[in-house]
Coordinates of C-alpha atoms in Angstrom, one line a residue:
M164 CA 85.6 86.9 70.1
E165 CA 86.9 86.9 73.4
V166 CA 88.0 83.1 73.4
D167 CA 89.5 83.2 70.3
R168 CA 91.8 85.9 71.2
R169 CA 92.7 84.5 74.5
S170 CA 93.6 81.4 72.3
E171 CA 95.9 83.3 69.9
S172 CA 97.4 84.9 73.0
S173 CA 98.2 81.9 74.5
E174 CA 99.7 80.3 71.5
K175 CA 102.1 83.1 71.0
R176 CA 103.0 82.9 74.8
A177 CA 103.9 79.1 73.9
V178 CA 105.9 80.2 70.7
S179 CA 107.5 82.9 72.4
S180 CA 108.8 80.9 75.7
L181 CA 110.5 77.6 75.7
K182 CA 112.0 75.7 78.3
V183 CA 115.8 74.4 78.7
H184 CA 117.7 72.4 81.3
V185 CA 120.7 74.4 82.9
K186 CA 124.4 73.0 84.6
W187 CA 125.7 74.8 87.1
G188 CA 127.9 72.5 89.1
K189 CA 127.2 69.7 89.8
E190 CA 123.5 71.0 90.1
L191 CA 121.7 70.8 87.1
L192 CA 118.4 73.3 87.4
R193 CA 115.8 71.7 84.4
D194 CA 112.6 73.6 82.7
V195 CA 114.0 77.2 82.9
E196 CA 111.9 79.4 81.0
I197 CA 113.5 81.6 78.3
D198 CA 111.6 84.4 77.0
T199 CA 112.6 85.1 74.2
T200 CA 110.7 88.1 73.7
Q201 CA 113.4 89.7 76.6
P202 CA 116.6 89.7 76.3
P203 CA 119.1 88.0 77.4
L204 CA 119.8 90.0 80.3
M205 CA 116.1 88.9 81.2
F206 CA 117.0 84.4 81.5
K207 CA 119.9 85.8 83.3
M208 CA 118.3 87.0 86.0
Q209 CA 116.1 84.1 86.5
L210 CA 118.7 82.4 87.0
Y211 CA 120.5 84.8 89.6
S212 CA 117.1 84.3 91.2
L213 CA 117.9 80.3 91.4
T214 CA 120.9 80.1 92.1
G215 CA 122.7 83.3 93.8
V216 CA 124.8 84.0 90.7
P217 CA 124.8 87.7 89.7
P218 CA 124.4 88.1 85.9
E219 CA 128.2 89.7 85.2
R220 CA 129.6 87.1 86.9
Q221 CA 127.7 84.5 84.6
K222 CA 129.3 82.6 81.6
I223 CA 126.3 80.5 80.0
S224 CA 127.5 79.0 76.7
V225 CA 126.0 79.4 73.8
K226 CA 126.3 79.0 69.4
G227 CA 129.3 81.1 68.8
G228 CA 130.5 81.6 72.6
L229 CA 129.0 83.2 75.5
L230 CA 126.1 84.9 76.4
Q231 CA 125.5 88.3 76.0
D232 CA 123.5 90.6 78.0
E233 CA 121.3 91.8 74.3
G234 CA 122.3 89.2 72.5
D235 CA 119.7 88.1 69.5
W236 CA 117.6 84.7 70.8
S237 CA 116.8 84.0 66.9
K238 CA 120.2 84.2 66.3
L239 CA 121.2 81.9 68.7
G240 CA 119.5 78.3 68.3
V241 CA 118.7 77.6 71.5
K242 CA 116.2 75.0 71.3
S243 CA 113.7 73.3 74.4
G244 CA 115.2 70.7 76.3
Q245 CA 118.8 71.8 75.5
R246 CA 121.3 72.0 77.9
L247 CA 123.3 75.0 78.9
M248 CA 126.9 75.1 81.2
M249 CA 126.6 78.3 83.1
M250 CA 129.7 78.7 85.6
G251 CA 129.9 81.5 88.1
T252 CA 129.8 82.5 92.1
A253 CA 126.9 82.5 94.5
E254 CA 126.6 86.3 96.8
E255 CA 126.8 85.3 100.1
I256 CA 123.2 84.0 101.0
P257 CA 121.7 86.5 103.3
S258 CA 121.8 85.5 107.0
A259 CA 117.8 85.7 109.1
P260 CA 117.7 88.8 110.6
K261 CA 118.5 88.3 114.5
Q262 CA 116.2 88.8 116.9
G263 CA 116.9 92.9 117.9
P264 CA 119.2 94.3 116.0
V265 CA 122.0 96.7 116.6
F266 CA 120.3 99.5 115.9
V267 CA 118.4 98.7 118.9
E268 CA 120.6 99.7 122.1
D269 CA 121.6 102.6 120.9
L270 CA 117.2 103.9 120.8
P271 CA 116.5 105.9 124.0
E272 CA 114.5 103.2 126.3
E273 CA 110.9 104.8 125.0
D274 CA 111.3 104.0 121.7
R275 CA 112.4 100.8 122.4
E276 CA 109.3 98.9 122.7
G277 CA 108.2 96.3 120.2
A278 CA 111.1 97.1 118.2
S279 CA 112.1 92.8 117.7
M280 CA 112.2 92.1 114.3
S281 CA 110.1 89.9 114.1
E282 CA 107.0 92.4 115.0
F283 CA 107.7 93.4 111.4
S284 CA 107.7 91.9 107.1
A285 CA 111.3 90.8 105.8
G286 CA 113.3 92.4 103.4
L287 CA 113.6 92.2 99.1
I288 CA 116.3 91.7 97.3
N289 CA 117.2 93.8 95.1
L290 CA 117.8 92.8 91.4
G291 CA 119.7 95.3 89.7
N292 CA 118.0 98.8 90.4
T293 CA 114.6 97.0 91.2
C294 CA 114.9 99.7 94.5
Y295 CA 112.2 102.3 93.0
M296 CA 109.6 98.4 93.1
N297 CA 110.8 97.6 97.0
S298 CA 110.3 100.2 98.2
T299 CA 106.2 101.0 96.6
V300 CA 105.7 97.3 97.9
Q301 CA 106.5 97.9 101.4
C302 CA 105.1 100.8 101.9
L303 CA 101.3 99.3 100.2
N304 CA 102.1 96.1 102.1
R305 CA 101.3 98.6 104.9
V306 CA 97.7 99.1 104.6
P307 CA 96.6 95.8 105.5
E308 CA 92.8 96.1 103.8
L309 CA 94.7 95.6 101.0
R310 CA 96.6 92.7 101.9
E311 CA 93.4 91.5 103.1
A312 CA 91.5 92.4 99.8
L313 CA 94.7 90.5 98.0
L314 CA 93.9 87.5 100.4
G315 CA 91.2 86.2 99.6
Y316 CA 91.7 86.8 95.7
S317 CA 92.7 83.9 93.4
S318 CA 92.9 82.4 90.3
A319 CA 90.1 81.3 87.9
S320 CA 89.7 79.1 84.5
G321 CA 89.2 82.4 81.4
I322 CA 91.7 85.0 82.2
E323 CA 94.8 83.8 83.8
Q324 CA 97.1 85.5 80.3
D325 CA 94.8 88.3 81.6
A326 CA 98.7 90.4 82.9
S327 CA 96.6 92.8 85.6
H328 CA 95.0 89.3 87.4
R329 CA 98.7 87.2 87.1
L330 CA 100.1 90.7 88.9
A331 CA 97.6 90.6 91.5
L332 CA 97.8 87.4 92.3
S333 CA 102.1 88.0 92.4
L334 CA 101.8 90.8 94.7
K335 CA 99.6 88.5 96.8
N336 CA 101.9 85.9 97.3
L337 CA 105.4 88.5 97.5
F338 CA 103.1 89.8 100.4
G339 CA 102.7 86.8 102.0
E340 CA 106.3 85.8 101.7
L341 CA 107.4 89.0 103.4
N342 CA 105.0 88.4 106.1
K343 CA 106.2 85.5 107.1
S344 CA 110.3 85.1 106.1
L345 CA 112.2 86.1 109.0
R346 CA 115.1 86.0 105.7
P347 CA 115.1 88.6 102.5
V348 CA 112.7 88.1 100.1
N349 CA 113.9 87.4 96.0
P350 CA 110.7 89.2 94.6
W351 CA 111.2 88.0 90.4
Q352 CA 108.5 86.2 90.0
F353 CA 106.3 89.8 91.5
L354 CA 108.8 91.6 89.4
T355 CA 108.7 89.2 85.9
I356 CA 105.0 90.1 85.4
L357 CA 105.0 93.3 86.6
R358 CA 107.5 94.2 83.7
E359 CA 105.2 92.4 81.3
R360 CA 102.5 94.3 82.4
F361 CA 103.9 97.5 82.0
P362 CA 106.7 97.4 80.5
Q363 CA 108.1 100.9 80.7
F364 CA 110.4 98.8 83.8
A365 CA 111.8 96.1 81.0
Q366 CA 113.9 99.2 79.5
T367 CA 117.6 98.3 79.5
G368 CA 120.4 100.7 79.3
E369 CA 123.9 99.9 78.7
N370 CA 123.7 96.2 79.1
T371 CA 121.3 96.8 82.7
F372 CA 117.7 96.8 83.5
M373 CA 117.2 101.2 84.5
Q374 CA 116.1 102.2 87.4
Q375 CA 112.6 103.6 87.2
D376 CA 110.1 106.3 88.7
A377 CA 108.4 104.9 92.4
E378 CA 105.9 106.5 91.1
E379 CA 104.9 106.0 88.5
C380 CA 105.4 102.3 89.8
W381 CA 103.4 103.2 92.7
T382 CA 100.7 105.2 90.3
Q383 CA 100.2 101.7 87.2
L384 CA 99.7 99.3 90.6
L385 CA 97.8 100.5 92.0
Q386 CA 95.5 101.8 88.3
A387 CA 95.9 97.4 87.6
L388 CA 94.7 95.9 90.8
S389 CA 92.1 98.0 90.7
Q390 CA 91.1 96.6 87.5
R391 CA 90.7 93.4 89.4
L392 CA 89.8 94.0 93.2
R393 CA 85.5 94.8 93.1
L394 CA 84.1 95.5 96.2
Q395 CA 80.4 94.4 96.7
K396 CA 79.2 97.8 98.4
E397 CA 74.8 98.9 99.0
G398 CA 73.9 96.8 96.2
R399 CA 76.9 98.5 94.4
V400 CA 80.4 97.0 93.3
E401 CA 82.4 99.8 93.2
S402 CA 86.8 99.3 93.7
V403 CA 88.7 98.4 96.1
V404 CA 91.5 100.4 95.3
Q405 CA 89.3 103.4 94.6
D406 CA 87.7 103.4 98.3
L407 CA 91.0 103.2 99.9
F408 CA 93.1 105.6 97.7
G409 CA 90.7 107.3 95.6
I410 CA 90.1 111.0 96.3
E411 CA 87.5 112.1 94.9
M412 CA 87.4 116.2 92.9
Q413 CA 85.8 118.1 92.1
N414 CA 87.0 121.2 88.7
R415 CA 85.5 124.0 88.1
L416 CA 86.5 125.2 84.8
K417 CA 86.3 129.0 84.0
C418 CA 87.8 130.8 81.3
Q419 CA 89.4 133.6 81.2
E420 CA 87.7 134.8 77.7
S421 CA 83.9 134.1 78.0
G422 CA 82.9 133.7 81.6
E423 CA 81.6 130.6 80.5
E424 CA 81.7 128.4 83.6
S425 CA 82.0 124.1 83.0
F426 CA 82.0 122.1 86.3
E427 CA 83.8 118.2 86.3
K428 CA 84.4 115.0 88.5
E429 CA 87.9 113.1 88.7
T430 CA 89.2 110.8 91.2
I431 CA 92.8 111.0 91.1
F432 CA 95.1 108.3 93.8
T433 CA 97.5 111.1 94.7
F434 CA 97.6 114.7 96.1
K435 CA 100.7 116.0 94.0
C436 CA 102.3 118.5 96.0
H437 CA 104.0 121.4 93.8
I438 CA 107.5 123.4 95.2
S439 CA 108.6 126.1 94.2
Q440 CA 111.4 129.3 95.3
E441 CA 108.5 130.5 98.2
T442 CA 107.0 126.6 98.9
K443 CA 108.1 125.6 102.9
D444 CA 105.3 122.6 104.7
L445 CA 102.9 120.3 102.6
Y446 CA 100.2 122.8 103.1
E447 CA 101.4 125.5 100.6
G448 CA 102.6 123.0 97.8
M449 CA 98.9 121.3 98.0
K450 CA 97.0 124.4 97.6
Q451 CA 99.7 125.2 94.4
S452 CA 97.9 122.1 93.5
L453 CA 95.0 123.2 93.6
K454 CA 94.6 125.9 91.0
G455 CA 96.2 125.6 86.9
E456 CA 95.5 126.2 84.2
V457 CA 93.5 124.3 80.8
E458 CA 93.0 124.8 77.1
K459 CA 90.1 123.3 76.5
N460 CA 87.3 124.4 73.2
S461 CA 84.5 127.5 74.1
A462 CA 81.3 126.6 73.3
I463 CA 80.9 130.5 73.1
L464 CA 83.9 131.8 71.8
G465 CA 83.9 128.7 69.1
R466 CA 87.7 127.4 69.3
Q467 CA 90.3 127.0 71.5
A468 CA 90.0 129.2 74.3
L469 CA 92.6 129.5 78.2
F470 CA 90.3 128.1 81.3
V471 CA 91.6 128.7 84.7
K472 CA 90.8 125.0 86.6
T473 CA 90.4 125.1 90.2
S474 CA 89.8 121.6 92.5
S475 CA 88.4 120.7 95.4
V476 CA 88.6 117.6 97.5
I477 CA 85.1 115.6 97.6
R478 CA 85.5 112.8 98.8
L479 CA 88.7 111.6 101.4
P480 CA 89.9 108.3 101.2
L481 CA 90.8 105.8 104.3
Y482 CA 94.9 106.7 102.6
L483 CA 95.8 109.5 101.1
T484 CA 99.3 109.3 98.6
V485 CA 101.1 112.4 98.6
Q486 CA 103.7 113.7 96.1
F487 CA 106.0 115.8 96.3
V488 CA 107.3 117.0 92.7
R489 CA 110.2 116.6 92.7
F490 CA 111.1 115.9 89.1
F491 CA 111.0 118.2 86.5
W492 CA 112.5 119.2 83.0
K493 CA 114.4 120.9 82.4
R494 CA 115.0 122.8 78.9
E495 CA 118.3 125.0 78.6
A496 CA 119.3 121.8 80.2
Q497 CA 117.9 119.5 78.0
Q498 CA 117.4 117.4 80.4
K499 CA 114.8 115.8 84.1
A500 CA 116.5 117.4 87.3
K501 CA 115.4 117.5 90.7
I502 CA 114.4 119.9 93.0
L503 CA 116.4 120.0 96.2
K504 CA 114.7 122.4 99.0
K505 CA 113.7 121.2 102.1
V506 CA 109.5 120.8 102.5
T507 CA 108.3 119.9 105.8
W508 CA 105.7 117.7 106.7
P509 CA 102.7 117.2 109.0
M510 CA 102.7 113.7 111.0
V511 CA 98.9 114.6 111.6
L512 CA 98.1 116.2 108.5
D513 CA 94.4 118.0 108.2
L514 CA 93.2 117.8 104.8
S515 CA 90.1 120.2 105.5
D516 CA 90.7 123.3 103.7
F517 CA 91.6 121.3 100.9
C518 CA 87.9 120.5 100.5
T519 CA 84.3 122.1 99.4
D520 CA 82.5 123.3 102.3
E521 CA 79.9 121.4 101.9
L522 CA 82.5 118.8 102.9
Q523 CA 83.9 120.5 105.5
E524 CA 80.0 121.0 107.3
T525 CA 80.3 117.4 106.9
L526 CA 83.5 116.6 108.9
K527 CA 83.4 119.0 112.2
P528 CA 80.8 117.3 113.3
L529 CA 82.7 113.6 112.6
Q530 CA 85.4 114.9 113.8
K531 CA 84.1 115.6 117.8
A532 CA 82.5 112.5 117.0
M533 CA 85.6 111.1 116.7
K534 CA 87.0 113.2 120.5
Q535 CA 83.8 111.4 121.5
E536 CA 85.4 107.7 120.7
A537 CA 88.6 109.0 121.7
D538 CA 86.9 109.7 125.4
E539 CA 84.9 106.7 125.5
K540 CA 88.1 103.9 124.8
A541 CA 90.0 106.3 127.8
A542 CA 87.2 106.1 130.1
K543 CA 86.5 102.4 129.5
K544 CA 90.7 101.1 130.1
E545 CA 91.0 103.4 133.1
E546 CA 87.6 100.7 134.3
V547 CA 89.4 98.2 133.0
G548 CA 92.7 98.4 134.4
G549 CA 93.2 102.0 135.4
G550 CA 95.0 102.7 131.8
S551 CA 97.8 99.7 132.5
K552 CA 96.5 98.4 129.1
D553 CA 98.1 101.6 126.9
K554 CA 101.1 99.7 125.6
G555 CA 99.5 96.5 123.7
V556 CA 97.2 99.6 121.5
P557 CA 98.7 100.6 118.6
K558 CA 99.1 103.5 118.3
G559 CA 96.6 105.9 115.9
D560 CA 95.4 102.9 114.0
D561 CA 92.0 102.9 115.0
E562 CA 90.5 100.6 112.5
K563 CA 90.4 97.3 114.4
T564 CA 87.2 95.3 115.8
D565 CA 88.2 95.9 119.8
D566 CA 89.2 99.8 119.1
L567 CA 85.9 100.0 117.4
P568 CA 82.4 101.4 119.5
E569 CA 79.8 98.9 120.5
H570 CA 77.2 99.6 117.8
T571 CA 79.9 98.6 114.7
A572 CA 81.5 95.7 116.6
E573 CA 78.5 93.5 116.7
G574 CA 78.2 93.2 113.3
A575 CA 82.5 92.6 112.7
G576 CA 81.9 89.3 112.2
A577 CA 80.2 89.7 109.7
R578 CA 81.3 89.9 106.6
D579 CA 81.5 92.0 102.6
T580 CA 81.7 90.4 99.3
V581 CA 84.7 91.4 97.6
M582 CA 84.5 90.7 93.8
T583 CA 86.6 90.8 90.8
E584 CA 86.7 93.5 87.6
N585 CA 84.5 90.0 85.8
Q586 CA 82.2 88.5 88.6
P587 CA 78.6 89.7 88.7
S588 CA 77.2 90.6 91.7
E589 CA 73.0 89.3 93.1
G590 CA 71.4 91.6 91.5
G591 CA 73.5 91.4 87.7
S592 CA 75.5 91.7 86.1
S593 CA 79.3 94.2 86.9
D594 CA 80.9 96.5 83.9
G595 CA 82.8 94.1 81.8
D596 CA 81.0 91.1 82.9
R597 CA 82.8 88.7 80.6
G598 CA 81.4 85.4 81.7
G599 CA 84.5 84.4 83.4
L600 CA 84.2 83.5 87.2
L601 CA 86.8 84.0 90.2
A602 CA 86.2 83.1 93.3
S603 CA 84.6 86.0 96.1
T604 CA 86.4 86.5 98.7
S605 CA 85.7 89.3 101.9
M606 CA 86.9 91.8 104.1
P607 CA 85.4 92.9 107.0
V608 CA 82.5 95.2 108.0
S609 CA 84.9 97.2 110.1
M610 CA 86.3 98.6 106.4
L611 CA 83.2 99.6 105.0
H612 CA 81.7 100.4 108.6
R613 CA 84.5 103.6 108.8
Q614 CA 83.9 107.0 107.7
P615 CA 87.3 109.4 107.4
T616 CA 87.2 112.9 109.7
G617 CA 89.4 114.5 107.9
L618 CA 92.4 114.4 109.6
Y619 CA 95.9 111.9 108.8
D620 CA 98.4 109.6 110.5
L621 CA 101.1 109.6 108.9
V622 CA 102.3 105.8 108.0
A623 CA 105.0 105.1 105.6
V624 CA 107.6 107.9 104.0
L625 CA 109.0 106.5 100.3
T626 CA 112.6 108.8 100.3
H627 CA 114.7 109.1 97.3
K628 CA 118.8 110.1 97.5
G629 CA 120.4 111.1 95.2
R630 CA 120.4 114.2 92.6
S631 CA 119.9 112.5 89.1
V632 CA 116.5 112.0 87.9
D633 CA 117.5 109.0 86.8
S634 CA 119.9 107.3 89.0
G635 CA 119.7 107.9 92.8
H636 CA 118.4 105.0 95.3
Y637 CA 115.0 104.6 96.8
V638 CA 114.1 103.2 100.3
A639 CA 110.7 102.9 101.8
W640 CA 110.7 103.6 105.6
V641 CA 107.5 102.2 107.2
K642 CA 104.9 103.0 110.7
Q643 CA 104.3 99.5 112.1
E644 CA 100.8 98.6 114.2
S645 CA 103.5 99.1 117.9
G646 CA 104.4 102.6 116.4
S647 CA 108.4 102.2 116.2
W648 CA 109.3 103.0 112.4
I649 CA 111.3 101.0 110.1
K650 CA 113.5 101.9 107.2
F651 CA 113.3 99.6 104.5
D652 CA 117.0 99.7 102.3
D653 CA 115.9 96.5 100.0
D654 CA 117.0 94.0 101.9
K655 CA 117.9 95.6 104.8
P656 CA 115.7 96.5 107.4
S657 CA 116.4 98.6 110.6
V658 CA 114.7 100.9 113.7
M659 CA 114.7 104.3 113.3
T660 CA 113.2 106.9 115.9
E661 CA 110.7 110.0 114.8
E662 CA 113.3 112.3 114.6
E663 CA 115.1 110.9 111.6
I664 CA 111.9 110.7 109.9
M665 CA 111.1 114.0 110.3
K666 CA 115.1 114.8 108.6
L667 CA 113.8 113.0 105.4
S668 CA 112.1 117.2 104.4
G669 CA 115.2 117.2 101.6
G670 CA 117.6 120.0 101.7
G671 CA 120.5 118.7 100.7
D672 CA 121.8 114.8 99.7
W673 CA 120.4 113.1 102.3
H674 CA 116.8 110.6 101.8
M675 CA 114.1 113.5 100.8
A676 CA 111.0 112.2 100.8
Y677 CA 109.4 112.1 97.8
L678 CA 105.5 110.4 98.4
C679 CA 104.7 110.6 102.2
L680 CA 101.1 108.0 103.2
Y681 CA 98.6 109.2 105.5
K682 CA 96.6 106.7 106.8
A683 CA 92.7 108.8 108.0
R684 CA 91.4 108.8 111.5
T685 CA 88.6 107.7 112.1
V686 CA 85.0 106.8 113.7
A687 CA 81.6 104.7 112.5
R688 CA 79.6 105.8 109.8
S689 CA 76.3 106.3 110.5
S690 CA 73.6 104.0 109.3

């Protein structure tokens, strides 16, 4: 039955698409695909990626006149193989970034180190209100373990029509382009598949695609990747995304009327920071999110009742995502609104207070071991070169093989299998195994042999500028391995100082933090 559904899906896809040739000046663009289930604006965006002519400048002749953004393909009579004529002037092609941006000379001397354009990834072209997606991609590109998992991910027969599969492959290709290109990258293919997988990102209004929520894009993308990237670990098949970003919570539910208690576990990818009039910093907002009220059935009362929900962390991720809940529904105005209040955050976040008592006791010796590791590294460097090599050591990054203690580094050449949803482990079939195997891939053993200590370093901030929820502008601010910060404003990356990053806490019309990405300080797992 599964094969039949795939075949049916493939047939529907074939019926809903056709290929045409587009004559533009002296150029002939052959076999340009039209998805007739999408408005013509999508076709124009594709032509924009091929020619550089913005949709608003494109004049495409069809039956009855010019192609309109919201036209109906079924009434236009366009057929496969047909030649369409397009007129329009392309935008100026973005010039390649120069080695050493103009911002560098304005920085203090200590912040110039490692700030050349060659050390960080390229920018992403905005394809029309796509800054929410561009900023999300730039932040996630800061996670080397995710990049490596995608690097080993490959296609195979049987699931090519699965949108999550194609989304993973497209992100793999996009990361590859970003990290090798000196020119702004056009994310058209990734955007198209993202909108196919999650139709809400294809919403249009006033003849253009609407601005979307960056947190929704972040969460949906991780959910899709978690379905595809699988890791064989200690005889089990686990999600790579859950291993990297998953925060396992224990929820205690107590009924206010009957006094009955129950416990449940859940895994979340984003830790919320609620903002009230009293909220001044990240810690206060995160504590607010750990307590709330839910309505559920009471076994004792035999009806719905109010339960107090208290949550604690029972498993820490390697990367912690924190969302500042700035957007809310304003009942009196019947519209979304944004909280502009200033909320500060630390560059180093201690998550210990949010953990269960049992996990807190586990973290104490780990933090002690972390300090011991750091002391041993410092002593070794002093022995080798009197500390002269410290300049080349990435700040805040303890995951590299060279930085691991000897008993961990010995196995760094070994590989652990990363699997897809459909690939069985050696001991048997994984959940959801339907016979459509993908080629196995691998990741460094160092990813599996490091344990979070409860302390996290800030490595990326995704901000929103503007008072309107449905408009405004998203930007990514990403820390490089050298310790320098880069602002990715779509296709315009520039060097920032740490002082400028700390100004993103809100309180006005400037960029304010919406998502913060922290990386765990880790120690080697005990065998």
